[in-house]
mmCIF file with all atom_site columns, C-alpha atoms in Angstrom:
data_model
loop_
_atom_site.group_PDB
_atom_site.id
_atom_site.type_symbol
_atom_site.label_atom_id
_atom_site.label_alt_id
_atom_site.label_comp_id
_atom_site.label_asym_id
_atom_site.label_entity_id
_atom_site.label_seq_id
_atom_site.pdbx_PDB_ins_code
_atom_site.Cartn_x
_atom_site.Cartn_y
_atom_site.Cartn_z
_atom_site.occupancy
_atom_site.B_iso_or_equiv
_atom_site.pdbx_formal_charge
_atom_site.auth_seq_id
_atom_site.auth_comp_id
_atom_site.auth_asym_id
_atom_site.auth_atom_id
_atom_site.pdbx_PDB_model_num
ATOM 1   C CA . ASP W 1 1   ? 8.836   18.475  5.021   1.00 60.00 ? 1   ASP W CA 1
ATOM 2   C CA . THR W 1 2   ? 8.232   14.718  4.608   1.00 68.00 ? 2   THR W CA 1
ATOM 3   C CA . ALA W 1 3   ? 4.116   13.895  5.124   1.00 92.00 ? 3   ALA W CA 1
ATOM 4   C CA . VAL W 1 4   ? 5.016   10.471  6.959   1.00 96.00 ? 4   VAL W CA 1
ATOM 5   C CA . SER W 1 5   ? 8.129   10.116  8.417   1.00 96.00 ? 5   SER W CA 1
ATOM 6   C CA . GLN W 1 6   ? 9.267   6.976   9.715   1.00 97.00 ? 6   GLN W CA 1
ATOM 7   C CA . THR W 1 7   ? 12.323  5.867   11.581  1.00 97.00 ? 7   THR W CA 1
ATOM 8   C CA . PRO W 1 8   ? 14.399  3.953   11.421  1.00 97.00 ? 8   PRO W CA 1
ATOM 9   C CA . LYS W 1 9   ? 14.532  3.359   7.291   1.00 96.00 ? 9   LYS W CA 1
ATOM 10  C CA . TYR W 1 10  ? 16.761  0.065   8.045   1.00 97.00 ? 10  TYR W CA 1
ATOM 11  C CA . LEU W 1 11  ? 17.136  -2.290  10.633  1.00 97.00 ? 11  LEU W CA 1
ATOM 12  C CA . VAL W 1 12  ? 19.125  -5.534  10.976  1.00 97.00 ? 12  VAL W CA 1
ATOM 13  C CA . THR W 1 13  ? 18.759  -7.491  14.193  1.00 97.00 ? 13  THR W CA 1
ATOM 14  C CA . GLN W 1 14  ? 18.909  -10.844 15.618  1.00 97.00 ? 14  GLN W CA 1
ATOM 15  C CA . MET W 1 15  ? 16.361  -13.163 16.471  1.00 97.00 ? 15  MET W CA 1
ATOM 16  C CA . GLY W 1 16  ? 15.098  -12.673 19.615  1.00 97.00 ? 16  GLY W CA 1
ATOM 17  C CA . ASN W 1 17  ? 15.595  -9.266  20.092  1.00 97.00 ? 17  ASN W CA 1
ATOM 18  C CA . ASP W 1 18  ? 12.898  -6.944  20.494  1.00 97.00 ? 18  ASP W CA 1
ATOM 19  C CA . LYS W 1 19  ? 12.762  -3.213  18.393  1.00 97.00 ? 19  LYS W CA 1
ATOM 20  C CA . SER W 1 20  ? 10.656  -0.139  17.506  1.00 97.00 ? 20  SER W CA 1
ATOM 21  C CA . ILE W 1 21  ? 9.832   1.756   14.320  1.00 98.00 ? 21  ILE W CA 1
ATOM 22  C CA . LYS W 1 22  ? 8.041   4.996   14.959  1.00 98.00 ? 22  LYS W CA 1
ATOM 23  C CA . CYS W 1 23  ? 6.410   6.931   12.957  1.00 98.00 ? 23  CYS W CA 1
ATOM 24  C CA . GLU W 1 24  ? 4.762   10.460  12.411  1.00 97.00 ? 24  GLU W CA 1
ATOM 25  C CA . GLN W 1 25  ? 2.686   12.476  9.994   1.00 96.00 ? 25  GLN W CA 1
ATOM 26  C CA . ASN W 1 26  ? 2.441   16.084  9.818   1.00 95.00 ? 26  ASN W CA 1
ATOM 27  C CA . LEU W 1 27  ? -0.488  16.298  7.835   1.00 93.00 ? 27  LEU W CA 1
ATOM 28  C CA . GLY W 1 28  ? -3.014  16.579  10.533  1.00 92.00 ? 28  GLY W CA 1
ATOM 29  C CA . HIS W 1 29  ? -4.915  13.181  9.640   1.00 91.00 ? 29  HIS W CA 1
ATOM 30  C CA . ASP W 1 30  ? -7.129  11.511  11.862  1.00 89.00 ? 30  ASP W CA 1
ATOM 31  C CA . THR W 1 31  ? -5.826  7.816   10.845  1.00 90.00 ? 31  THR W CA 1
ATOM 32  C CA . MET W 1 32  ? -2.946  6.324   11.041  1.00 92.00 ? 32  MET W CA 1
ATOM 33  C CA . TYR W 1 33  ? -1.872  2.697   9.571   1.00 93.00 ? 33  TYR W CA 1
ATOM 34  C CA . TRP W 1 34  ? 0.975   -0.038  9.548   1.00 95.00 ? 34  TRP W CA 1
ATOM 35  C CA . TYR W 1 35  ? 1.649   -2.136  6.536   1.00 94.00 ? 35  TYR W CA 1
ATOM 36  C CA . LYS W 1 36  ? 3.710   -4.896  5.944   1.00 95.00 ? 36  LYS W CA 1
ATOM 37  C CA . GLN W 1 37  ? 5.039   -5.784  2.831   1.00 95.00 ? 37  GLN W CA 1
ATOM 38  C CA . ASP W 1 38  ? 7.016   -9.228  2.604   1.00 90.00 ? 38  ASP W CA 1
ATOM 39  C CA . SER W 1 39  ? 9.252   -10.359 -0.285  1.00 84.00 ? 39  SER W CA 1
ATOM 40  C CA . LYS W 1 40  ? 6.272   -11.549 -2.076  1.00 80.00 ? 40  LYS W CA 1
ATOM 41  C CA . LYS W 1 41  ? 5.720   -7.854  -2.642  1.00 80.00 ? 41  LYS W CA 1
ATOM 42  C CA . PHE W 1 42  ? 2.221   -8.587  -0.900  1.00 85.00 ? 42  PHE W CA 1
ATOM 43  C CA . LEU W 1 43  ? 0.998   -5.236  0.896   1.00 90.00 ? 43  LEU W CA 1
ATOM 44  C CA . LYS W 1 44  ? -0.904  -5.982  3.698   1.00 90.00 ? 44  LYS W CA 1
ATOM 45  C CA . ILE W 1 45  ? -2.808  -4.072  6.576   1.00 90.00 ? 45  ILE W CA 1
ATOM 46  C CA . MET W 1 46  ? -1.592  -4.921  10.260  1.00 92.00 ? 46  MET W CA 1
ATOM 47  C CA . PHE W 1 47  ? -3.299  -2.386  12.444  1.00 90.00 ? 47  PHE W CA 1
ATOM 48  C CA . SER W 1 48  ? -5.336  1.328   12.009  1.00 89.00 ? 48  SER W CA 1
ATOM 49  C CA . TYR W 1 49  ? -5.673  3.661   14.536  1.00 89.00 ? 49  TYR W CA 1
ATOM 50  C CA . ASN W 1 50  ? -8.394  6.887   14.523  1.00 86.00 ? 50  ASN W CA 1
ATOM 51  C CA . ASN W 1 51  ? -7.566  9.865   16.894  1.00 83.00 ? 51  ASN W CA 1
ATOM 52  C CA . LYS W 1 52  ? -5.085  7.223   19.042  1.00 81.00 ? 52  LYS W CA 1
ATOM 53  C CA . GLU W 1 53  ? -7.945  4.539   19.158  1.00 83.00 ? 53  GLU W CA 1
ATOM 54  C CA . LEU W 1 54  ? -7.092  1.402   17.957  1.00 84.00 ? 54  LEU W CA 1
ATOM 55  C CA . ILE W 1 55  ? -9.789  0.528   15.080  1.00 79.00 ? 55  ILE W CA 1
ATOM 56  C CA . ILE W 1 56  ? -8.372  -2.417  13.022  1.00 76.00 ? 56  ILE W CA 1
ATOM 57  C CA . ASN W 1 57  ? -6.319  -5.335  14.230  1.00 76.00 ? 57  ASN W CA 1
ATOM 58  C CA . GLU W 1 58  ? -5.804  -7.943  11.803  1.00 78.00 ? 58  GLU W CA 1
ATOM 59  C CA . THR W 1 59  ? -4.406  -11.425 12.443  1.00 79.00 ? 59  THR W CA 1
ATOM 60  C CA . VAL W 1 60  ? -0.955  -10.299 13.839  1.00 88.00 ? 60  VAL W CA 1
ATOM 61  C CA . PRO W 1 61  ? 1.016   -11.971 16.419  1.00 90.00 ? 61  PRO W CA 1
ATOM 62  C CA . ASN W 1 62  ? 0.865   -10.185 19.650  1.00 91.00 ? 62  ASN W CA 1
ATOM 63  C CA . ARG W 1 63  ? 4.355   -9.634  19.758  1.00 95.00 ? 63  ARG W CA 1
ATOM 64  C CA . PHE W 1 64  ? 3.275   -6.738  17.527  1.00 95.00 ? 64  PHE W CA 1
ATOM 65  C CA . SER W 1 65  ? 2.125   -3.674  19.694  1.00 93.00 ? 65  SER W CA 1
ATOM 66  C CA . PRO W 1 66  ? 0.915   -0.563  18.426  1.00 93.00 ? 66  PRO W CA 1
ATOM 67  C CA . LYS W 1 67  ? 1.142   2.393   20.389  1.00 93.00 ? 67  LYS W CA 1
ATOM 68  C CA . SER W 1 68  ? -0.504  6.189   19.459  1.00 93.00 ? 68  SER W CA 1
ATOM 69  C CA . PRO W 1 69  ? 0.756   8.643   21.957  1.00 92.00 ? 69  PRO W CA 1
ATOM 70  C CA . ASP W 1 70  ? -1.282  11.193  20.041  1.00 92.00 ? 70  ASP W CA 1
ATOM 71  C CA . LYS W 1 71  ? -3.009  11.455  16.975  1.00 90.00 ? 71  LYS W CA 1
ATOM 72  C CA . ALA W 1 72  ? 0.343   12.588  15.018  1.00 95.00 ? 72  ALA W CA 1
ATOM 73  C CA . HIS W 1 73  ? 2.330   9.342   15.969  1.00 96.00 ? 73  HIS W CA 1
ATOM 74  C CA . LEU W 1 74  ? 1.784   6.116   15.760  1.00 96.00 ? 74  LEU W CA 1
ATOM 75  C CA . ASN W 1 75  ? 4.736   3.557   16.925  1.00 96.00 ? 75  ASN W CA 1
ATOM 76  C CA . LEU W 1 76  ? 5.241   -0.121  16.385  1.00 97.00 ? 76  LEU W CA 1
ATOM 77  C CA . HIS W 1 77  ? 7.071   -2.361  18.612  1.00 97.00 ? 77  HIS W CA 1
ATOM 78  C CA . ILE W 1 78  ? 7.653   -5.902  17.765  1.00 97.00 ? 78  ILE W CA 1
ATOM 79  C CA . ASN W 1 79  ? 8.982   -8.354  20.533  1.00 96.00 ? 79  ASN W CA 1
ATOM 80  C CA . SER W 1 80  ? 10.985  -11.789 20.126  1.00 97.00 ? 80  SER W CA 1
ATOM 81  C CA . LEU W 1 81  ? 11.790  -10.911 16.668  1.00 97.00 ? 81  LEU W CA 1
ATOM 82  C CA . GLU W 1 82  ? 11.681  -14.095 14.252  1.00 97.00 ? 82  GLU W CA 1
ATOM 83  C CA . LEU W 1 83  ? 13.253  -14.859 10.667  1.00 96.00 ? 83  LEU W CA 1
ATOM 84  C CA . GLY W 1 84  ? 9.868   -14.378 9.381   1.00 94.00 ? 84  GLY W CA 1
ATOM 85  C CA . ASP W 1 85  ? 9.302   -10.662 10.186  1.00 96.00 ? 85  ASP W CA 1
ATOM 86  C CA . SER W 1 86  ? 11.913  -9.560  8.104   1.00 96.00 ? 86  SER W CA 1
ATOM 87  C CA . ALA W 1 87  ? 9.951   -7.531  5.606   1.00 96.00 ? 87  ALA W CA 1
ATOM 88  C CA . VAL W 1 88  ? 9.333   -3.633  4.850   1.00 97.00 ? 88  VAL W CA 1
ATOM 89  C CA . TYR W 1 89  ? 7.038   -2.242  7.300   1.00 97.00 ? 89  TYR W CA 1
ATOM 90  C CA . PHE W 1 90  ? 5.216   1.041   6.093   1.00 97.00 ? 90  PHE W CA 1
ATOM 91  C CA . CYS W 1 91  ? 3.289   3.439   8.013   1.00 97.00 ? 91  CYS W CA 1
ATOM 92  C CA . ALA W 1 92  ? 0.591   5.489   6.217   1.00 94.00 ? 92  ALA W CA 1
ATOM 93  C CA . SER W 1 93  ? -1.896  8.159   7.061   1.00 92.00 ? 93  SER W CA 1
ATOM 94  C CA . SER W 1 94  ? -5.281  9.373   6.059   1.00 88.00 ? 94  SER W CA 1
ATOM 95  C CA . GLN W 1 95  ? -7.692  12.032  6.584   1.00 84.00 ? 95  GLN W CA 1
ATOM 96  C CA . GLY W 1 96  ? -10.821 9.637   6.963   1.00 73.00 ? 96  GLY W CA 1
ATOM 97  C CA . THR W 1 97  ? -10.824 6.038   7.626   1.00 66.00 ? 97  THR W CA 1
ATOM 98  C CA . GLY W 1 98  ? -11.052 3.377   4.892   1.00 57.00 ? 98  GLY W CA 1
ATOM 99  C CA . GLY W 1 99  ? -10.604 3.932   1.122   1.00 53.00 ? 99  GLY W CA 1
ATOM 100 C CA . ILE W 1 100 ? -13.338 6.264   0.366   1.00 53.00 ? 100 ILE W CA 1
ATOM 101 C CA . SER W 1 101 ? -12.477 8.227   -2.534  1.00 49.00 ? 101 SER W CA 1
ATOM 102 C CA . GLY W 1 102 ? -10.994 11.554  -1.546  1.00 53.00 ? 102 GLY W CA 1
ATOM 103 C CA . ASN W 1 103 ? -9.756  9.647   1.541   1.00 70.00 ? 103 ASN W CA 1
ATOM 104 C CA . THR W 1 104 ? -6.104  9.635   -0.022  1.00 81.00 ? 104 THR W CA 1
ATOM 105 C CA . ILE W 1 105 ? -3.665  7.282   1.889   1.00 87.00 ? 105 ILE W CA 1
ATOM 106 C CA . TYR W 1 106 ? 0.228   8.563   2.185   1.00 91.00 ? 106 TYR W CA 1
ATOM 107 C CA . PHE W 1 107 ? 2.803   6.043   2.926   1.00 95.00 ? 107 PHE W CA 1
ATOM 108 C CA . GLY W 1 108 ? 5.670   6.840   4.630   1.00 96.00 ? 108 GLY W CA 1
ATOM 109 C CA . GLU W 1 109 ? 9.279   5.684   2.891   1.00 96.00 ? 109 GLU W CA 1
ATOM 110 C CA . GLY W 1 110 ? 9.150   2.000   4.910   1.00 97.00 ? 110 GLY W CA 1
ATOM 111 C CA . SER W 1 111 ? 11.350  0.399   7.366   1.00 97.00 ? 111 SER W CA 1
ATOM 112 C CA . TRP W 1 112 ? 13.044  -2.175  6.326   1.00 97.00 ? 112 TRP W CA 1
ATOM 113 C CA . LEU W 1 113 ? 13.642  -4.754  8.339   1.00 97.00 ? 113 LEU W CA 1
ATOM 114 C CA . THR W 1 114 ? 15.932  -7.740  8.323   1.00 97.00 ? 114 THR W CA 1
ATOM 115 C CA . VAL W 1 115 ? 16.134  -10.395 10.999  1.00 97.00 ? 115 VAL W CA 1
ATOM 116 C CA . VAL W 1 116 ? 19.095  -12.615 11.152  1.00 97.00 ? 116 VAL W CA 1
ATOM 117 C CA . ARG N 2 1   ? -9.991  -17.035 -4.585  1.00 61.00 ? 1   ARG N CA 1
ATOM 118 C CA . LYS N 2 2   ? -7.894  -13.714 -3.259  1.00 72.00 ? 2   LYS N CA 1
ATOM 119 C CA . GLU N 2 3   ? -9.698  -10.602 -2.544  1.00 87.00 ? 3   GLU N CA 1
ATOM 120 C CA . VAL N 2 4   ? -7.845  -8.649  -5.347  1.00 92.00 ? 4   VAL N CA 1
ATOM 121 C CA . GLU N 2 5   ? -5.945  -10.299 -7.936  1.00 93.00 ? 5   GLU N CA 1
ATOM 122 C CA . GLN N 2 6   ? -3.578  -8.687  -10.990 1.00 93.00 ? 6   GLN N CA 1
ATOM 123 C CA . ASP N 2 7   ? -1.148  -10.343 -13.274 1.00 88.00 ? 7   ASP N CA 1
ATOM 124 C CA . PRO N 2 8   ? 2.025   -10.104 -12.013 1.00 86.00 ? 8   PRO N CA 1
ATOM 125 C CA . GLY N 2 9   ? 4.029   -9.610  -15.138 1.00 86.00 ? 9   GLY N CA 1
ATOM 126 C CA . PRO N 2 10  ? 6.404   -8.290  -15.771 1.00 91.00 ? 10  PRO N CA 1
ATOM 127 C CA . PHE N 2 11  ? 5.225   -6.470  -18.994 1.00 94.00 ? 11  PHE N CA 1
ATOM 128 C CA . ASN N 2 12  ? 7.943   -5.326  -21.159 1.00 96.00 ? 12  ASN N CA 1
ATOM 129 C CA . VAL N 2 13  ? 6.961   -2.730  -23.739 1.00 97.00 ? 13  VAL N CA 1
ATOM 130 C CA . PRO N 2 14  ? 8.911   -0.423  -26.128 1.00 97.00 ? 14  PRO N CA 1
ATOM 131 C CA . GLU N 2 15  ? 8.781   3.173   -25.556 1.00 97.00 ? 15  GLU N CA 1
ATOM 132 C CA . GLY N 2 16  ? 5.473   4.876   -26.841 1.00 97.00 ? 16  GLY N CA 1
ATOM 133 C CA . ALA N 2 17  ? 3.520   1.482   -26.452 1.00 97.00 ? 17  ALA N CA 1
ATOM 134 C CA . THR N 2 18  ? 0.210   1.424   -24.729 1.00 97.00 ? 18  THR N CA 1
ATOM 135 C CA . VAL N 2 19  ? -0.262  -1.176  -22.409 1.00 96.00 ? 19  VAL N CA 1
ATOM 136 C CA . ALA N 2 20  ? -3.319  -2.083  -20.271 1.00 95.00 ? 20  ALA N CA 1
ATOM 137 C CA . PHE N 2 21  ? -3.801  -4.080  -16.901 1.00 93.00 ? 21  PHE N CA 1
ATOM 138 C CA . ASN N 2 22  ? -6.422  -5.556  -15.727 1.00 94.00 ? 22  ASN N CA 1
ATOM 139 C CA . CYS N 2 23  ? -7.328  -6.589  -11.770 1.00 95.00 ? 23  CYS N CA 1
ATOM 140 C CA . THR N 2 24  ? -10.391 -9.064  -10.685 1.00 95.00 ? 24  THR N CA 1
ATOM 141 C CA . TYR N 2 25  ? -11.523 -8.705  -7.427  1.00 94.00 ? 25  TYR N CA 1
ATOM 142 C CA . SER N 2 26  ? -13.767 -10.721 -5.216  1.00 92.00 ? 26  SER N CA 1
ATOM 143 C CA . ASN N 2 27  ? -16.327 -9.137  -2.523  1.00 87.00 ? 27  ASN N CA 1
ATOM 144 C CA . SER N 2 28  ? -19.266 -7.600  -4.491  1.00 87.00 ? 28  SER N CA 1
ATOM 145 C CA . ALA N 2 29  ? -19.599 -4.781  -1.769  1.00 85.00 ? 29  ALA N CA 1
ATOM 146 C CA . SER N 2 30  ? -16.289 -3.220  -3.099  1.00 85.00 ? 30  SER N CA 1
ATOM 147 C CA . GLN N 2 31  ? -17.098 0.466   -3.240  1.00 83.00 ? 31  GLN N CA 1
ATOM 148 C CA . SER N 2 32  ? -13.974 2.347   -3.872  1.00 87.00 ? 32  SER N CA 1
ATOM 149 C CA . PHE N 2 33  ? -11.198 1.463   -6.231  1.00 91.00 ? 33  PHE N CA 1
ATOM 150 C CA . PHE N 2 34  ? -8.022  2.783   -6.641  1.00 92.00 ? 34  PHE N CA 1
ATOM 151 C CA . TRP N 2 35  ? -4.704  2.512   -8.901  1.00 95.00 ? 35  TRP N CA 1
ATOM 152 C CA . TYR N 2 36  ? -1.389  2.780   -6.951  1.00 95.00 ? 36  TYR N CA 1
ATOM 153 C CA . ARG N 2 37  ? 1.772   3.200   -8.322  1.00 97.00 ? 37  ARG N CA 1
ATOM 154 C CA . GLN N 2 38  ? 5.071   1.504   -6.667  1.00 96.00 ? 38  GLN N CA 1
ATOM 155 C CA . ASP N 2 39  ? 8.822   2.637   -7.766  1.00 95.00 ? 39  ASP N CA 1
ATOM 156 C CA . CYS N 2 40  ? 11.427  0.207   -6.536  1.00 92.00 ? 40  CYS N CA 1
ATOM 157 C CA . ARG N 2 41  ? 12.390  0.376   -2.773  1.00 91.00 ? 41  ARG N CA 1
ATOM 158 C CA . LYS N 2 42  ? 9.664   2.918   -2.426  1.00 94.00 ? 42  LYS N CA 1
ATOM 159 C CA . GLU N 2 43  ? 6.413   3.684   -0.905  1.00 95.00 ? 43  GLU N CA 1
ATOM 160 C CA . PRO N 2 44  ? 3.149   3.111   -2.888  1.00 95.00 ? 44  PRO N CA 1
ATOM 161 C CA . LYS N 2 45  ? 1.866   6.364   -4.213  1.00 94.00 ? 45  LYS N CA 1
ATOM 162 C CA . LEU N 2 46  ? -1.831  6.745   -5.486  1.00 92.00 ? 46  LEU N CA 1
ATOM 163 C CA . LEU N 2 47  ? -1.949  7.001   -9.065  1.00 95.00 ? 47  LEU N CA 1
ATOM 164 C CA . MET N 2 48  ? -5.732  7.840   -9.694  1.00 93.00 ? 48  MET N CA 1
ATOM 165 C CA . SER N 2 49  ? -8.986  6.641   -8.303  1.00 90.00 ? 49  SER N CA 1
ATOM 166 C CA . VAL N 2 50  ? -11.197 4.649   -10.579 1.00 91.00 ? 50  VAL N CA 1
ATOM 167 C CA . TYR N 2 51  ? -14.960 5.897   -10.764 1.00 86.00 ? 51  TYR N CA 1
ATOM 168 C CA . SER N 2 52  ? -17.942 4.048   -12.510 1.00 86.00 ? 52  SER N CA 1
ATOM 169 C CA . SER N 2 53  ? -18.279 6.208   -15.531 1.00 86.00 ? 53  SER N CA 1
ATOM 170 C CA . GLY N 2 54  ? -14.048 5.742   -16.186 1.00 88.00 ? 54  GLY N CA 1
ATOM 171 C CA . ASN N 2 55  ? -11.829 8.139   -16.146 1.00 92.00 ? 55  ASN N CA 1
ATOM 172 C CA . GLU N 2 56  ? -8.868  9.754   -17.530 1.00 94.00 ? 56  GLU N CA 1
ATOM 173 C CA . ASP N 2 57  ? -5.203  11.593  -16.453 1.00 94.00 ? 57  ASP N CA 1
ATOM 174 C CA . GLY N 2 58  ? -3.370  12.696  -19.149 1.00 96.00 ? 58  GLY N CA 1
ATOM 175 C CA . ARG N 2 59  ? -1.979  9.439   -20.724 1.00 97.00 ? 59  ARG N CA 1
ATOM 176 C CA . PHE N 2 60  ? -3.570  7.176   -18.209 1.00 97.00 ? 60  PHE N CA 1
ATOM 177 C CA . THR N 2 61  ? -7.332  5.825   -18.442 1.00 97.00 ? 61  THR N CA 1
ATOM 178 C CA . ALA N 2 62  ? -8.703  3.630   -15.520 1.00 96.00 ? 62  ALA N CA 1
ATOM 179 C CA . GLN N 2 63  ? -12.184 1.490   -16.284 1.00 96.00 ? 63  GLN N CA 1
ATOM 180 C CA . LEU N 2 64  ? -14.402 -0.281  -13.872 1.00 95.00 ? 64  LEU N CA 1
ATOM 181 C CA . ASN N 2 65  ? -16.964 -3.322  -14.804 1.00 94.00 ? 65  ASN N CA 1
ATOM 182 C CA . ARG N 2 66  ? -18.994 -3.948  -12.038 1.00 92.00 ? 66  ARG N CA 1
ATOM 183 C CA . ALA N 2 67  ? -20.877 -6.892  -13.446 1.00 92.00 ? 67  ALA N CA 1
ATOM 184 C CA . SER N 2 68  ? -17.380 -8.658  -14.095 1.00 93.00 ? 68  SER N CA 1
ATOM 185 C CA . GLN N 2 69  ? -16.253 -7.457  -10.768 1.00 94.00 ? 69  GLN N CA 1
ATOM 186 C CA . TYR N 2 70  ? -12.748 -6.047  -12.366 1.00 92.00 ? 70  TYR N CA 1
ATOM 187 C CA . ILE N 2 71  ? -10.822 -2.666  -13.063 1.00 95.00 ? 71  ILE N CA 1
ATOM 188 C CA . SER N 2 72  ? -8.532  -1.819  -15.562 1.00 96.00 ? 72  SER N CA 1
ATOM 189 C CA . LEU N 2 73  ? -5.568  0.763   -16.031 1.00 97.00 ? 73  LEU N CA 1
ATOM 190 C CA . LEU N 2 74  ? -4.650  1.729   -19.495 1.00 97.00 ? 74  LEU N CA 1
ATOM 191 C CA . ILE N 2 75  ? -0.948  3.733   -20.194 1.00 97.00 ? 75  ILE N CA 1
ATOM 192 C CA . ARG N 2 76  ? -0.839  5.102   -23.518 1.00 98.00 ? 76  ARG N CA 1
ATOM 193 C CA . ASP N 2 77  ? 2.318   6.156   -25.165 1.00 98.00 ? 77  ASP N CA 1
ATOM 194 C CA . SER N 2 78  ? 4.872   4.470   -22.257 1.00 98.00 ? 78  SER N CA 1
ATOM 195 C CA . LYS N 2 79  ? 7.858   6.599   -21.126 1.00 98.00 ? 79  LYS N CA 1
ATOM 196 C CA . LEU N 2 80  ? 10.198  5.150   -19.530 1.00 97.00 ? 80  LEU N CA 1
ATOM 197 C CA . SER N 2 81  ? 9.364   6.747   -16.208 1.00 97.00 ? 81  SER N CA 1
ATOM 198 C CA . ASP N 2 82  ? 6.369   4.660   -16.030 1.00 98.00 ? 82  ASP N CA 1
ATOM 199 C CA . SER N 2 83  ? 8.579   1.499   -15.258 1.00 97.00 ? 83  SER N CA 1
ATOM 200 C CA . ALA N 2 84  ? 7.301   1.009   -11.870 1.00 97.00 ? 84  ALA N CA 1
ATOM 201 C CA . THR N 2 85  ? 4.513   -1.690  -9.970  1.00 96.00 ? 85  THR N CA 1
ATOM 202 C CA . TYR N 2 86  ? 1.408   -1.026  -10.431 1.00 97.00 ? 86  TYR N CA 1
ATOM 203 C CA . LEU N 2 87  ? -1.208  -1.881  -7.441  1.00 95.00 ? 87  LEU N CA 1
ATOM 204 C CA . CYS N 2 88  ? -4.922  -2.568  -7.999  1.00 94.00 ? 88  CYS N CA 1
ATOM 205 C CA . VAL N 2 89  ? -6.659  -1.337  -4.490  1.00 91.00 ? 89  VAL N CA 1
ATOM 206 C CA . VAL N 2 90  ? -10.374 -1.566  -3.355  1.00 90.00 ? 90  VAL N CA 1
ATOM 207 C CA . THR N 2 91  ? -12.073 -1.116  -0.287  1.00 85.00 ? 91  THR N CA 1
ATOM 208 C CA . SER N 2 92  ? -15.636 -1.437  0.754   1.00 79.00 ? 92  SER N CA 1
ATOM 209 C CA . GLY N 2 93  ? -16.277 2.081   2.198   1.00 67.00 ? 93  GLY N CA 1
ATOM 210 C CA . ASN N 2 94  ? -15.016 2.355   5.739   1.00 65.00 ? 94  ASN N CA 1
ATOM 211 C CA . THR N 2 95  ? -12.645 -0.804  5.684   1.00 70.00 ? 95  THR N CA 1
ATOM 212 C CA . PRO N 2 96  ? -9.169  -0.890  5.153   1.00 74.00 ? 96  PRO N CA 1
ATOM 213 C CA . LEU N 2 97  ? -7.685  -0.793  1.142   1.00 82.00 ? 97  LEU N CA 1
ATOM 214 C CA . VAL N 2 98  ? -7.098  -3.876  0.037   1.00 86.00 ? 98  VAL N CA 1
ATOM 215 C CA . PHE N 2 99  ? -3.774  -4.247  -2.049  1.00 90.00 ? 99  PHE N CA 1
ATOM 216 C CA . GLY N 2 100 ? -3.236  -6.698  -5.625  1.00 92.00 ? 100 GLY N CA 1
ATOM 217 C CA . LYS N 2 101 ? 0.260   -7.792  -5.443  1.00 91.00 ? 101 LYS N CA 1
ATOM 218 C CA . GLY N 2 102 ? 0.801   -5.495  -7.978  1.00 94.00 ? 102 GLY N CA 1
ATOM 219 C CA . THR N 2 103 ? 1.453   -5.835  -11.843 1.00 95.00 ? 103 THR N CA 1
ATOM 220 C CA . ARG N 2 104 ? 5.343   -4.879  -12.772 1.00 95.00 ? 104 ARG N CA 1
ATOM 221 C CA . LEU N 2 105 ? 5.869   -2.863  -16.083 1.00 96.00 ? 105 LEU N CA 1
ATOM 222 C CA . SER N 2 106 ? 9.506   -2.086  -17.242 1.00 96.00 ? 106 SER N CA 1
ATOM 223 C CA . VAL N 2 107 ? 9.652   0.265   -20.543 1.00 97.00 ? 107 VAL N CA 1
ATOM 224 C CA . ILE N 2 108 ? 11.905  -0.255  -22.688 1.00 96.00 ? 108 ILE N CA 1
ATOM 225 C CA . ALA N 2 109 ? 14.190  2.122   -24.962 1.00 93.00 ? 109 ALA N CA 1
#
């Protein structure tokens, strides 16, 4: 069983569309994250949720809206997609918050979004 | 100055070589340090945590120098399967992980 699974794995869509990426973790972790990795391979956090509560919201356009229906799921909805949104979006989870030694972060396989 | 800086490489080394990567961080309050490995078109995975006293896991050795604010990763007896991007990761306790851009390693037969 995949520990952190996200769908879809590949998504090609036109500018202006609205799309969602879903994420589920079966590790029983309390904290989930969305990271974005752009074409320059820079991996940057977007959001973090702990027990369904938003705890980190980095400077991200408000076209991006995360939703956590329960602590095992964290979905990402993107409105009015732009060319610059093309990237790989990684969902991740950890038992606690932050990166304290012992709180290993586990990543999903990534969702490759291309906006044309 | 970027929060976490790494030499992007690529480092091209023959099998069996020893290779070392350095990473510098700007936040002196940083408390936890890690090396993650990312294969091409895959997700990052934890390689090892970095402890103040330095630590070793098989062919991999990690060191931390708080005074100079850098961490290092040494890989001995490189294998073809070590080819990947190595990400330096830093956090200040309960804050999100900050990733470096990674150093690309290619081990050549």
